[in-house]
């Protein structure tokens, strides 16, 4: 070190500068850096650092490399794994192996969304793709607690039905965009009711109402046969 030259350690930077530096890092890098000292951990835990979260795997939701807080404006969970096909199979048709595969992550997204309801009241956009185990109640709770939600985009979420559509006009006053693409348990009647309740909403439902909805084996329509009269001559 040259005499007379002042040196500065990165930990000497003020909080605003550290927040700015952290903002350029991805989730894992932020977490690794936060583990080096208490000051970096405090910066990592600052809610304002987390306005946007994108997840491409359900397993990412269980990692401790992010912070949920009121600063969160946009959330995306898009799962494109081959296991999505297994999750979308009707429960009563799944084999023991398929049920075992689903059991490891059955409530992962649902539990995560529950935490979002509690900690992220300012959420503006939510995108879920391939989250077959998410159901109506999960989305209804989001609509109820995240009153600023403007965009809800669902794709390949077979657990969502018309029940969710019915409550949209009642719970969400700011929602202007709703996608329910490839959600096979959404029906044409449900879409019509939603359009009547929210005529100004930008609605997209590619293939949803045209897909075959889930139906228990004992719910299949009974084909009545016309009784034949026996004529004796």
C-alpha positions as YAML, in Angstrom:
chain: A
units: angstrom
residues:
- id: 1
  name: UNK
  ca: [0.00, 0.00, 0.00]
- id: 2
  name: UNK
  ca: [1.37, 3.39, -0.96]
- id: 3
  name: UNK
  ca: [1.94, 5.83, 1.93]
- id: 4
  name: UNK
  ca: [-0.58, 8.63, 2.14]
- id: 5
  name: UNK
  ca: [-3.21, 6.77, 0.07]
- id: 6
  name: UNK
  ca: [-6.52, 6.32, 1.80]
- id: 7
  name: UNK
  ca: [-8.22, 2.95, 1.42]
- id: 8
  name: UNK
  ca: [-11.86, 2.04, 1.87]
- id: 9
  name: UNK
  ca: [-13.46, -1.30, 2.52]
- id: 10
  name: UNK
  ca: [-16.76, -2.09, 0.81]
- id: 11
  name: UNK
  ca: [-18.37, -2.37, 4.23]
- id: 12
  name: UNK
  ca: [-17.56, 1.30, 4.77]
- id: 13
  name: UNK
  ca: [-20.11, 2.32, 2.14]
- id: 14
  name: UNK
  ca: [-23.36, 3.74, 3.43]
- id: 15
  name: UNK
  ca: [-26.64, 1.80, 3.25]
- id: 16
  name: UNK
  ca: [-27.90, 3.57, 0.14]
- id: 17
  name: UNK
  ca: [-24.77, 2.65, -1.82]
- id: 18
  name: UNK
  ca: [-24.92, -0.95, -0.67]
- id: 19
  name: UNK
  ca: [-28.58, -1.23, -1.65]
- id: 20
  name: UNK
  ca: [-27.67, 0.06, -5.09]
- id: 21
  name: UNK
  ca: [-24.88, -2.50, -5.44]
- id: 22
  name: UNK
  ca: [-27.13, -5.34, -4.26]
- id: 23
  name: UNK
  ca: [-29.76, -4.37, -6.83]
- id: 24
  name: UNK
  ca: [-27.46, -5.57, -9.65]
- id: 25
  name: UNK
  ca: [-27.11, -9.08, -8.20]
- id: 26
  name: UNK
  ca: [-29.33, -12.11, -8.76]
- id: 27
  name: UNK
  ca: [-31.04, -13.84, -5.85]
- id: 28
  name: UNK
  ca: [-28.29, -16.38, -5.15]
- id: 29
  name: UNK
  ca: [-25.52, -13.80, -5.34]
- id: 30
  name: UNK
  ca: [-27.35, -11.54, -2.91]
- id: 31
  name: UNK
  ca: [-27.73, -14.44, -0.49]
- id: 32
  name: UNK
  ca: [-24.08, -15.51, -0.72]
- id: 33
  name: UNK
  ca: [-22.88, -11.95, -0.17]
- id: 34
  name: UNK
  ca: [-25.23, -11.50, 2.78]
- id: 35
  name: UNK
  ca: [-23.58, -14.42, 4.53]
- id: 36
  name: UNK
  ca: [-20.21, -12.66, 4.69]
- id: 37
  name: UNK
  ca: [-21.08, -10.12, 7.41]
- id: 38
  name: UNK
  ca: [-23.93, -8.76, 9.51]
- id: 39
  name: UNK
  ca: [-24.04, -5.47, 7.61]
- id: 40
  name: UNK
  ca: [-24.61, -7.23, 4.28]
- id: 41
  name: UNK
  ca: [-27.27, -9.42, 5.89]
- id: 42
  name: UNK
  ca: [-29.13, -6.30, 7.01]
- id: 43
  name: UNK
  ca: [-29.02, -4.97, 3.45]
- id: 44
  name: UNK
  ca: [-30.21, -8.32, 2.07]
- id: 45
  name: UNK
  ca: [-33.23, -8.21, 4.38]
- id: 46
  name: UNK
  ca: [-34.30, -4.75, 3.23]
- id: 47
  name: UNK
  ca: [-37.80, -5.19, 1.69]
- id: 48
  name: UNK
  ca: [-37.30, -2.36, -0.82]
- id: 49
  name: UNK
  ca: [-34.67, -4.51, -2.52]
- id: 50
  name: UNK
  ca: [-37.31, -7.02, -3.64]
- id: 51
  name: UNK
  ca: [-39.94, -5.41, -5.92]
- id: 52
  name: UNK
  ca: [-39.78, -8.25, -8.47]
- id: 53
  name: UNK
  ca: [-39.56, -12.03, -8.05]
- id: 54
  name: UNK
  ca: [-39.43, -14.57, -10.88]
- id: 55
  name: UNK
  ca: [-39.32, -18.31, -10.20]
- id: 56
  name: UNK
  ca: [-38.89, -20.98, -12.87]
- id: 57
  name: UNK
  ca: [-38.99, -23.96, -10.52]
- id: 58
  name: UNK
  ca: [-41.18, -24.80, -7.56]
- id: 59
  name: UNK
  ca: [-38.07, -25.92, -5.66]
- id: 60
  name: UNK
  ca: [-36.85, -22.30, -5.74]
- id: 61
  name: UNK
  ca: [-39.70, -21.26, -3.44]
- id: 62
  name: UNK
  ca: [-38.14, -23.13, -0.52]
- id: 63
  name: UNK
  ca: [-34.75, -21.43, -0.82]
- id: 64
  name: UNK
  ca: [-33.81, -18.63, 1.57]
- id: 65
  name: UNK
  ca: [-32.50, -16.39, -1.20]
- id: 66
  name: UNK
  ca: [-35.26, -13.79, -1.32]
- id: 67
  name: UNK
  ca: [-37.37, -11.61, 0.96]
- id: 68
  name: UNK
  ca: [-41.13, -11.15, 0.82]
- id: 69
  name: UNK
  ca: [-42.28, -7.68, 1.77]
- id: 70
  name: UNK
  ca: [-44.54, -4.74, 0.94]
- id: 71
  name: UNK
  ca: [-42.18, -3.64, -1.85]
- id: 72
  name: UNK
  ca: [-43.08, -6.67, -3.98]
- id: 73
  name: UNK
  ca: [-45.00, -5.48, -7.05]
- id: 74
  name: UNK
  ca: [-44.58, -8.36, -9.51]
- id: 75
  name: UNK
  ca: [-44.49, -12.12, -8.88]
- id: 76
  name: UNK
  ca: [-44.09, -14.89, -11.44]
- id: 77
  name: UNK
  ca: [-44.01, -18.66, -10.83]
- id: 78
  name: UNK
  ca: [-43.70, -20.50, -14.14]
- id: 79
  name: UNK
  ca: [-42.98, -24.20, -13.91]
- id: 80
  name: UNK
  ca: [-42.28, -25.92, -17.23]
- id: 81
  name: UNK
  ca: [-40.97, -29.22, -15.91]
- id: 82
  name: UNK
  ca: [-42.24, -32.50, -17.34]
- id: 83
  name: UNK
  ca: [-43.74, -33.15, -13.90]
- id: 84
  name: UNK
  ca: [-46.38, -30.54, -14.70]
- id: 85
  name: UNK
  ca: [-48.10, -33.15, -16.85]
- id: 86
  name: UNK
  ca: [-48.28, -35.49, -13.87]
- id: 87
  name: UNK
  ca: [-49.67, -32.78, -11.60]
- id: 88
  name: UNK
  ca: [-52.44, -32.00, -14.08]
- id: 89
  name: UNK
  ca: [-53.73, -35.58, -14.12]
- id: 90
  name: UNK
  ca: [-57.01, -35.98, -12.21]
- id: 91
  name: UNK
  ca: [-56.32, -37.21, -8.68]
- id: 92
  name: UNK
  ca: [-58.58, -40.24, -8.99]
- id: 93
  name: UNK
  ca: [-56.69, -41.37, -12.10]
- id: 94
  name: UNK
  ca: [-53.15, -40.98, -10.75]
- id: 95
  name: UNK
  ca: [-51.12, -44.06, -9.95]
- id: 96
  name: UNK
  ca: [-49.41, -44.53, -6.60]
- id: 97
  name: UNK
  ca: [-46.13, -43.40, -8.16]
- id: 98
  name: UNK
  ca: [-47.69, -40.27, -9.62]
- id: 99
  name: UNK
  ca: [-49.29, -39.39, -6.29]
- id: 100
  name: UNK
  ca: [-45.94, -39.85, -4.60]
- id: 101
  name: UNK
  ca: [-44.32, -37.48, -7.10]
- id: 102
  name: UNK
  ca: [-46.93, -34.81, -6.36]
- id: 103
  name: UNK
  ca: [-46.85, -35.24, -2.58]
- id: 104
  name: UNK
  ca: [-43.41, -33.66, -2.30]
- id: 105
  name: UNK
  ca: [-44.64, -30.31, -3.64]
- id: 106
  name: UNK
  ca: [-48.41, -30.56, -3.20]
- id: 107
  name: UNK
  ca: [-48.74, -27.45, -1.02]
- id: 108
  name: UNK
  ca: [-45.53, -25.64, -1.91]
- id: 109
  name: UNK
  ca: [-47.05, -22.95, -4.13]
- id: 110
  name: UNK
  ca: [-50.20, -22.68, -2.00]
- id: 111
  name: UNK
  ca: [-48.18, -22.09, 1.17]
- id: 112
  name: UNK
  ca: [-46.02, -19.57, -0.65]
- id: 113
  name: UNK
  ca: [-49.06, -17.63, -1.87]
- id: 114
  name: UNK
  ca: [-50.37, -17.58, 1.69]
- id: 115
  name: UNK
  ca: [-47.19, -15.82, 2.76]
- id: 116
  name: UNK
  ca: [-47.61, -13.39, -0.13]
- id: 117
  name: UNK
  ca: [-51.10, -12.57, 1.16]
- id: 118
  name: UNK
  ca: [-49.67, -11.76, 4.59]
- id: 119
  name: UNK
  ca: [-46.58, -9.80, 3.55]
- id: 120
  name: UNK
  ca: [-47.15, -8.31, 0.09]
- id: 121
  name: UNK
  ca: [-50.27, -6.11, 0.09]
- id: 122
  name: UNK
  ca: [-48.97, -3.97, -2.80]
- id: 123
  name: UNK
  ca: [-48.68, -6.78, -5.34]
- id: 124
  name: UNK
  ca: [-49.62, -5.51, -8.82]
- id: 125
  name: UNK
  ca: [-49.07, -8.50, -11.13]
- id: 126
  name: UNK
  ca: [-49.22, -12.25, -10.52]
- id: 127
  name: UNK
  ca: [-48.35, -14.89, -13.12]
- id: 128
  name: UNK
  ca: [-48.74, -18.62, -12.46]
- id: 129
  name: UNK
  ca: [-47.99, -21.25, -15.08]
- id: 130
  name: UNK
  ca: [-48.03, -25.01, -14.58]
- id: 131
  name: UNK
  ca: [-49.14, -24.69, -10.95]
- id: 132
  name: UNK
  ca: [-51.75, -27.44, -11.05]
- id: 133
  name: UNK
  ca: [-52.14, -27.72, -7.28]
- id: 134
  name: UNK
  ca: [-53.16, -24.09, -6.88]
- id: 135
  name: UNK
  ca: [-56.91, -23.94, -6.31]
- id: 136
  name: UNK
  ca: [-59.71, -21.37, -6.22]
- id: 137
  name: UNK
  ca: [-59.23, -20.56, -2.54]
- id: 138
  name: UNK
  ca: [-55.55, -19.69, -3.06]
- id: 139
  name: UNK
  ca: [-56.42, -17.18, -5.79]
- id: 140
  name: UNK
  ca: [-59.39, -15.82, -3.85]
- id: 141
  name: UNK
  ca: [-57.14, -15.08, -0.87]
- id: 142
  name: UNK
  ca: [-54.73, -13.23, -3.16]
- id: 143
  name: UNK
  ca: [-57.59, -11.13, -4.54]
- id: 144
  name: UNK
  ca: [-58.82, -10.44, -1.02]
- id: 145
  name: UNK
  ca: [-55.51, -9.38, 0.53]
- id: 146
  name: UNK
  ca: [-53.72, -7.85, -2.47]
- id: 147
  name: UNK
  ca: [-56.23, -5.15, -3.29]
- id: 148
  name: UNK
  ca: [-53.88, -3.38, -5.72]
- id: 149
  name: UNK
  ca: [-53.63, -6.38, -8.06]
- id: 150
  name: UNK
  ca: [-54.03, -5.25, -11.67]
- id: 151
  name: UNK
  ca: [-52.94, -8.28, -13.68]
- id: 152
  name: UNK
  ca: [-53.60, -11.96, -12.97]
- id: 153
  name: UNK
  ca: [-52.30, -14.43, -15.54]
- id: 154
  name: UNK
  ca: [-52.94, -18.15, -15.07]
- id: 155
  name: UNK
  ca: [-51.87, -20.85, -17.48]
- id: 156
  name: UNK
  ca: [-52.26, -24.61, -17.21]
- id: 157
  name: UNK
  ca: [-53.68, -24.32, -13.68]
- id: 158
  name: UNK
  ca: [-56.24, -27.12, -13.59]
- id: 159
  name: UNK
  ca: [-57.20, -26.49, -9.96]
- id: 160
  name: UNK
  ca: [-58.83, -23.16, -10.85]
- id: 161
  name: UNK
  ca: [-62.55, -23.27, -11.65]
- id: 162
  name: UNK
  ca: [-65.52, -20.97, -12.26]
- id: 163
  name: UNK
  ca: [-65.74, -20.36, -8.50]
- id: 164
  name: UNK
  ca: [-62.74, -18.07, -8.76]
- id: 165
  name: UNK
  ca: [-64.26, -16.18, -11.69]
- id: 166
  name: UNK
  ca: [-67.47, -15.50, -9.76]
- id: 167
  name: UNK
  ca: [-65.71, -13.64, -6.94]
- id: 168
  name: UNK
  ca: [-63.46, -11.48, -9.16]
- id: 169
  name: UNK
  ca: [-66.06, -8.68, -9.54]
- id: 170
  name: UNK
  ca: [-66.68, -8.75, -5.79]
- id: 171
  name: UNK
  ca: [-63.10, -8.69, -4.51]
- id: 172
  name: UNK
  ca: [-60.91, -7.03, -7.10]
- id: 173
  name: UNK
  ca: [-61.74, -3.47, -8.12]
- id: 174
  name: UNK
  ca: [-58.43, -2.70, -9.83]
- id: 175
  name: UNK
  ca: [-57.93, -5.90, -11.82]
- id: 176
  name: UNK
  ca: [-57.85, -4.97, -15.51]
- id: 177
  name: UNK
  ca: [-56.19, -8.07, -17.02]
- id: 178
  name: UNK
  ca: [-57.13, -11.70, -16.45]
- id: 179
  name: UNK
  ca: [-55.73, -14.68, -18.34]
- id: 180
  name: UNK
  ca: [-56.96, -18.22, -17.71]
- id: 181
  name: UNK
  ca: [-55.32, -20.01, -20.61]
- id: 182
  name: UNK
  ca: [-55.40, -23.82, -20.77]
- id: 183
  name: UNK
  ca: [-57.27, -23.97, -17.45]
- id: 184
  name: UNK
  ca: [-59.52, -26.88, -18.30]
- id: 185
  name: UNK
  ca: [-61.97, -26.47, -15.42]
- id: 186
  name: UNK
  ca: [-62.99, -22.99, -16.56]
- id: 187
  name: UNK
  ca: [-66.26, -23.10, -18.51]
- id: 188
  name: UNK
  ca: [-67.93, -20.82, -21.02]
- id: 189
  name: UNK
  ca: [-70.67, -20.00, -18.51]
- id: 190
  name: UNK
  ca: [-68.08, -18.87, -15.99]
- id: 191
  name: UNK
  ca: [-66.41, -16.62, -18.56]
- id: 192
  name: UNK
  ca: [-69.75, -15.07, -19.52]
- id: 193
  name: UNK
  ca: [-70.58, -14.32, -15.88]
- id: 194
  name: UNK
  ca: [-67.20, -12.68, -15.41]
- id: 195
  name: UNK
  ca: [-67.64, -10.50, -18.49]
- id: 196
  name: UNK
  ca: [-71.03, -9.40, -17.21]
- id: 197
  name: UNK
  ca: [-69.59, -8.47, -13.83]
- id: 198
  name: UNK
  ca: [-66.40, -6.89, -15.22]
- id: 199
  name: UNK
  ca: [-67.20, -5.67, -18.76]
- id: 200
  name: UNK
  ca: [-64.00, -3.63, -18.99]
- id: 201
  name: UNK
  ca: [-61.56, -6.39, -18.07]
- id: 202
  name: UNK
  ca: [-59.09, -7.66, -20.68]
- id: 203
  name: UNK
  ca: [-59.97, -11.35, -20.61]
- id: 204
  name: UNK
  ca: [-58.02, -14.13, -22.31]
- id: 205
  name: UNK
  ca: [-59.05, -17.78, -22.11]
- id: 206
  name: UNK
  ca: [-57.25, -19.69, -24.84]
- id: 207
  name: UNK
  ca: [-58.48, -23.28, -25.02]
- id: 208
  name: UNK
  ca: [-59.92, -23.20, -21.49]
- id: 209
  name: UNK
  ca: [-63.65, -23.41, -22.17]
- id: 210
  name: UNK
  ca: [-63.01, -25.80, -25.06]
- id: 211
  name: UNK
  ca: [-61.10, -28.35, -22.98]
- id: 212
  name: UNK
  ca: [-62.61, -31.39, -21.27]
- id: 213
  name: UNK
  ca: [-63.24, -30.53, -17.63]
- id: 214
  name: UNK
  ca: [-62.44, -32.92, -14.80]
- id: 215
  name: UNK
  ca: [-65.27, -35.25, -14.00]
- id: 216
  name: UNK
  ca: [-65.41, -37.99, -11.42]
- id: 217
  name: UNK
  ca: [-66.26, -41.42, -12.85]
- id: 218
  name: UNK
  ca: [-69.62, -41.44, -11.05]
- id: 219
  name: UNK
  ca: [-70.43, -38.00, -12.48]
- id: 220
  name: UNK
  ca: [-70.66, -39.24, -16.03]
- id: 221
  name: UNK
  ca: [-74.11, -38.67, -17.47]
- id: 222
  name: UNK
  ca: [-76.32, -41.71, -17.23]
- id: 223
  name: UNK
  ca: [-77.55, -42.80, -20.61]
- id: 224
  name: UNK
  ca: [-81.21, -43.69, -20.26]
- id: 225
  name: UNK
  ca: [-82.56, -46.29, -22.57]
- id: 226
  name: UNK
  ca: [-86.08, -46.13, -23.86]
- id: 227
  name: UNK
  ca: [-87.90, -49.17, -22.49]
- id: 228
  name: UNK
  ca: [-89.09, -51.54, -25.16]
- id: 229
  name: UNK
  ca: [-92.54, -53.03, -25.05]
- id: 230
  name: UNK
  ca: [-92.82, -56.71, -25.41]
- id: 231
  name: UNK
  ca: [-95.61, -57.56, -27.82]
- id: 232
  name: UNK
  ca: [-97.10, -61.02, -27.42]
- id: 233
  name: UNK
  ca: [-99.02, -62.38, -30.36]
...
